[in-house]
Coordinates of N, CA, C and O in Angstrom, one line a residue:
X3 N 24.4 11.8 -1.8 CA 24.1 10.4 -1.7 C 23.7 10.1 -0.2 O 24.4 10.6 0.7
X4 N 22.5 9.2 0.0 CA 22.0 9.2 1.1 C 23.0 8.0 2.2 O 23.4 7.0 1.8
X5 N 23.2 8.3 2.9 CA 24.3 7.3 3.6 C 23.5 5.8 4.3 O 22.4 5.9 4.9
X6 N 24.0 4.8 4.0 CA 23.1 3.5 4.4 C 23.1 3.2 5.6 O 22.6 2.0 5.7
X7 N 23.4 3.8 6.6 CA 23.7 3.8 8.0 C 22.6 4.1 8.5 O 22.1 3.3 9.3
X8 N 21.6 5.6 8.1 CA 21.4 5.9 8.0 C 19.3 5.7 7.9 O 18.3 6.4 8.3
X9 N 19.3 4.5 7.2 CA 18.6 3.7 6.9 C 18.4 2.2 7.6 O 17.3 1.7 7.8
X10 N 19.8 1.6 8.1 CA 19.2 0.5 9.3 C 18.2 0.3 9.6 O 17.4 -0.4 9.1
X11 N 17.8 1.4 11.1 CA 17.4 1.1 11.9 C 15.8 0.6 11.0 O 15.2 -0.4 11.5
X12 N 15.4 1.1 10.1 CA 13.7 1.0 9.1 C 14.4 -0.3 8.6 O 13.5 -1.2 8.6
X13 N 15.1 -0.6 8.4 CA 15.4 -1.9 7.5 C 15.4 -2.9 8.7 O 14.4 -3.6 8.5
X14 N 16.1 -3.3 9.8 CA 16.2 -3.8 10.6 C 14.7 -4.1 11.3 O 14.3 -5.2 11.7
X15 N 14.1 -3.1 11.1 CA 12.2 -3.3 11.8 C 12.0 -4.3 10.5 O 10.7 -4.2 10.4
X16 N 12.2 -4.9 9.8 CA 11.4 -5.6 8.6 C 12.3 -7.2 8.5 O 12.0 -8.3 8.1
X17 N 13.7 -6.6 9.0 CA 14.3 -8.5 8.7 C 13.2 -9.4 9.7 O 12.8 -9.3 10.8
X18 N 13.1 -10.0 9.0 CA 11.9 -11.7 9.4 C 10.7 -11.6 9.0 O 9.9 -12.5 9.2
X19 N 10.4 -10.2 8.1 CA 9.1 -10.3 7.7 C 9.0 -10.7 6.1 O 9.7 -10.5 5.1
X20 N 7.8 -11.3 6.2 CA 7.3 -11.7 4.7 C 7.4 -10.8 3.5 O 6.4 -10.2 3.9
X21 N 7.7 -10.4 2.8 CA 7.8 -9.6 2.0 C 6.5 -9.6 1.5 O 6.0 -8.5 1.7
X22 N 5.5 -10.4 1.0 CA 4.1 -10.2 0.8 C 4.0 -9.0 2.2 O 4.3 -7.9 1.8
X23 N 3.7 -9.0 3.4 CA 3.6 -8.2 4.5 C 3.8 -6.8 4.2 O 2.9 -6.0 4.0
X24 N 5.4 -6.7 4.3 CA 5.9 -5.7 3.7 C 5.8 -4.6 2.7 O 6.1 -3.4 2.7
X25 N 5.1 -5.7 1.4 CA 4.9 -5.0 0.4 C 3.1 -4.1 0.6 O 2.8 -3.0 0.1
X26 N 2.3 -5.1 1.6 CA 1.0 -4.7 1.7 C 1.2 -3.4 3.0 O 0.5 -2.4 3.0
X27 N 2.0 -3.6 3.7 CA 2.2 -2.6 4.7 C 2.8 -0.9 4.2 O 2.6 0.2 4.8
X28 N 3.4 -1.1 3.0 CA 4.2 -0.2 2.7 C 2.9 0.8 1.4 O 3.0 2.0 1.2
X29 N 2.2 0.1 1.0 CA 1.3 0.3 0.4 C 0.2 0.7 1.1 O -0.6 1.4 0.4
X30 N -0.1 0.4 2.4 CA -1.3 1.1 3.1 C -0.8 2.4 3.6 O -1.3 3.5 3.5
X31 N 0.6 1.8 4.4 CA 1.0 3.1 5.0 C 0.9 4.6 3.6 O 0.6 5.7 4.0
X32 N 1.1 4.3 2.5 CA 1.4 5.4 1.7 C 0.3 6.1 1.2 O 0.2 7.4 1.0
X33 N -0.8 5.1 1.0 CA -2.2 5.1 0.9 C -2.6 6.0 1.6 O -3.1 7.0 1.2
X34 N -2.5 5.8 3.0 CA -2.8 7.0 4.1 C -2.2 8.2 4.0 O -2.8 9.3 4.1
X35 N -1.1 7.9 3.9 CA -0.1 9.6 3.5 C -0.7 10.3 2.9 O -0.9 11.4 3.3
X36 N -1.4 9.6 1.4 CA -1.8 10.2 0.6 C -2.9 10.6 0.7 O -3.5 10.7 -0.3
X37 N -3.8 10.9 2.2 CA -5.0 10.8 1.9 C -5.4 9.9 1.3 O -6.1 10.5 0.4
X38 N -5.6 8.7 1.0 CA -6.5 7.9 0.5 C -6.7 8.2 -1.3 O -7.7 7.9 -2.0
X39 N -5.7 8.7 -1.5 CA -5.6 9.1 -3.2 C -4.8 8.0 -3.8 O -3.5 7.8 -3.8
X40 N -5.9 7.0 -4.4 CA -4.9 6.0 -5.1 C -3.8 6.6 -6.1 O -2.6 6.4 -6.1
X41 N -4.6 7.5 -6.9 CA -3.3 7.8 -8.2 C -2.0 8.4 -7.7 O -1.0 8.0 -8.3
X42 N -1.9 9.1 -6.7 CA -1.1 9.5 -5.9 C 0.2 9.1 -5.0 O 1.3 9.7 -4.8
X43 N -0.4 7.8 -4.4 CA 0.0 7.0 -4.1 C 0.3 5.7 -4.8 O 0.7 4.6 -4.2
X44 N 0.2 5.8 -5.8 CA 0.5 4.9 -7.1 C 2.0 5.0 -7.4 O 2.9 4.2 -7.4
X45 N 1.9 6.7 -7.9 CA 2.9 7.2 -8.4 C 3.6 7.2 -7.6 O 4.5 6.4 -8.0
X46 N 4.1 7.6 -6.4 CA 5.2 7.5 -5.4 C 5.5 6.3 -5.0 O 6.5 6.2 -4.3
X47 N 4.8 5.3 -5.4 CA 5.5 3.8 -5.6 C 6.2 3.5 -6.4 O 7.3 2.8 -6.3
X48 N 5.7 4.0 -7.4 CA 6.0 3.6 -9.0 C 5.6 2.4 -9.7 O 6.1 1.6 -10.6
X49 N 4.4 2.6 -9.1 CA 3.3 1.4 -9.8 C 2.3 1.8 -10.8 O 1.9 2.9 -10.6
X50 N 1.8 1.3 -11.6 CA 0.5 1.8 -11.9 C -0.6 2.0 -11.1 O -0.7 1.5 -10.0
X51 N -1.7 2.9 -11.9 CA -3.3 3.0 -10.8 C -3.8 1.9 -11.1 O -4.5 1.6 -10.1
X52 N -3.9 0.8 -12.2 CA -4.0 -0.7 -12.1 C -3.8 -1.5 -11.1 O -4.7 -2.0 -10.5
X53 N -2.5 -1.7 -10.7 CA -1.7 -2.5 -9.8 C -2.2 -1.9 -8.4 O -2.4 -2.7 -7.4
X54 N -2.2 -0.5 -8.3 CA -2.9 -0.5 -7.0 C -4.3 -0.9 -6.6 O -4.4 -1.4 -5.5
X55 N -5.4 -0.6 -7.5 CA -6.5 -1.1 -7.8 C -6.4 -2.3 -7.6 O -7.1 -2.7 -6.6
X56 N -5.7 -3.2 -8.3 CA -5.7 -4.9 -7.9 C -4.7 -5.3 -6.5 O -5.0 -6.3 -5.9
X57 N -3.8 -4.7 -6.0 CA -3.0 -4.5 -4.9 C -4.6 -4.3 -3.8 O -5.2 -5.3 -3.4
X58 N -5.0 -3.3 -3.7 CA -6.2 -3.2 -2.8 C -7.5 -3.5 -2.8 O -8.4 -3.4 -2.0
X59 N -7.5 -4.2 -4.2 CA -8.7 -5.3 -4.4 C -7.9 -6.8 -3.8 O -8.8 -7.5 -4.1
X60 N -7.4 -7.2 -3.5 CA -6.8 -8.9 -2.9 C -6.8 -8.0 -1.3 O -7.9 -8.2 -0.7
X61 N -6.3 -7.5 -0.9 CA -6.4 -6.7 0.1 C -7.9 -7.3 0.8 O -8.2 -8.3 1.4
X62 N -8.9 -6.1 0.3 CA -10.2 -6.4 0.6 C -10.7 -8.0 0.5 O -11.9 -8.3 0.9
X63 N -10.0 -8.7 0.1 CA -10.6 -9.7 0.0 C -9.5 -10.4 0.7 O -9.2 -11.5 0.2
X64 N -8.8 -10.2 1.7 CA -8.1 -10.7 2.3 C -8.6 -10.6 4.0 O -8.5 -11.3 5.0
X65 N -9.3 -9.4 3.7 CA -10.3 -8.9 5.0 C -9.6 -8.1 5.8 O -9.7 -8.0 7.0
X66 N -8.6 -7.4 4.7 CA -7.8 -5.9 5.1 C -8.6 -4.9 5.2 O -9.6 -4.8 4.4
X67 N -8.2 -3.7 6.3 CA -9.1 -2.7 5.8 C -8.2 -1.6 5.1 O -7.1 -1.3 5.5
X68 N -9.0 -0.7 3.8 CA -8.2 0.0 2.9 C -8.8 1.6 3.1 O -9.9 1.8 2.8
X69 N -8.2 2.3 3.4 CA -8.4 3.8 3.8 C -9.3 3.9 2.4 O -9.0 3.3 1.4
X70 N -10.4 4.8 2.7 CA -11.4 5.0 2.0 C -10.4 6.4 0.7 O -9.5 7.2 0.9
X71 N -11.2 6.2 -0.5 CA -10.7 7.4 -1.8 C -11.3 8.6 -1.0 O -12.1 8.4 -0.1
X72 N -10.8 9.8 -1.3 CA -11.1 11.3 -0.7 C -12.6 11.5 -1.3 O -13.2 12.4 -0.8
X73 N -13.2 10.9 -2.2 CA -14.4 10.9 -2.0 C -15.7 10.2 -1.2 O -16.9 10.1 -1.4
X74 N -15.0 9.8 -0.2 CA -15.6 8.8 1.3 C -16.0 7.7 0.8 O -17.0 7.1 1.4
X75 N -15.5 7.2 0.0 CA -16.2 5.2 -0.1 C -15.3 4.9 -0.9 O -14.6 5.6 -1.6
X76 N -15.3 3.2 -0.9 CA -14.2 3.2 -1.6 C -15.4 3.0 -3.0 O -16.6 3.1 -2.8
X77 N -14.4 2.5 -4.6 CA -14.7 2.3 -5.6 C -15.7 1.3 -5.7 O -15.5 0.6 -4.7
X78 N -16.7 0.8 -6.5 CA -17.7 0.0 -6.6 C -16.4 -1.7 -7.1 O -16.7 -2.8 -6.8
X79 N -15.3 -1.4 -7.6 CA -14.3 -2.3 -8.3 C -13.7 -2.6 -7.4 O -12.7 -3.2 -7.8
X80 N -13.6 -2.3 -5.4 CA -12.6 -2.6 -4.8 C -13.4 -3.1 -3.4 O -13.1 -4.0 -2.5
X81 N -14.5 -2.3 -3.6 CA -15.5 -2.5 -2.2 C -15.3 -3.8 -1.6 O -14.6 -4.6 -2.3
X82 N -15.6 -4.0 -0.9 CA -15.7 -5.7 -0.2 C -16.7 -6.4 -0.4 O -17.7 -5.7 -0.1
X83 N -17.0 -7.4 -0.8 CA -18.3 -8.2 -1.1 C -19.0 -8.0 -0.2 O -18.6 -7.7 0.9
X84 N -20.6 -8.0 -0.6 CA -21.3 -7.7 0.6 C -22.1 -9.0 1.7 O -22.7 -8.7 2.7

């Protein structure tokens, strides 16, 4: 069992933040991890490839920028309006 002490200091960087924030922060950072592999980074959320797809579609239209899919662009369903 992982000890909670342990974990502070990452929890502590986030008290006063918005949780919308948090949740888009936590989702890009992973996004990147993964190379830019939504399904991949889906699953180690434990979300669906739906929810990310619409997670990084409001994103883009938030005028976030979203690490491009490992095929260099993103999806025609996520792109940014032109």
């Amino acid at each position: 069992m992982k000890d909670v002490t342990d974990m502070e200091p990452t929890v502590s960087a986030l008290v006063g933040r918005n949780i919308a924030d948090v949740e888009r922060e936590l989702i890009l950072q992973t996004l990147r991890h993964c190379g830019g592999n939504r399904s991949a980074a889906a699953a180690m959320l434990g979300i669906s490839v739906r929810t990310m797809r619409n997670k990084l579609r409001s994103f883009v239209a938030d005028g976030m920028a979203v690490p491009p899919s490992p095929g260099g662009s993103f999806p025609r369903e996520i792109a940014a309006p032109a």
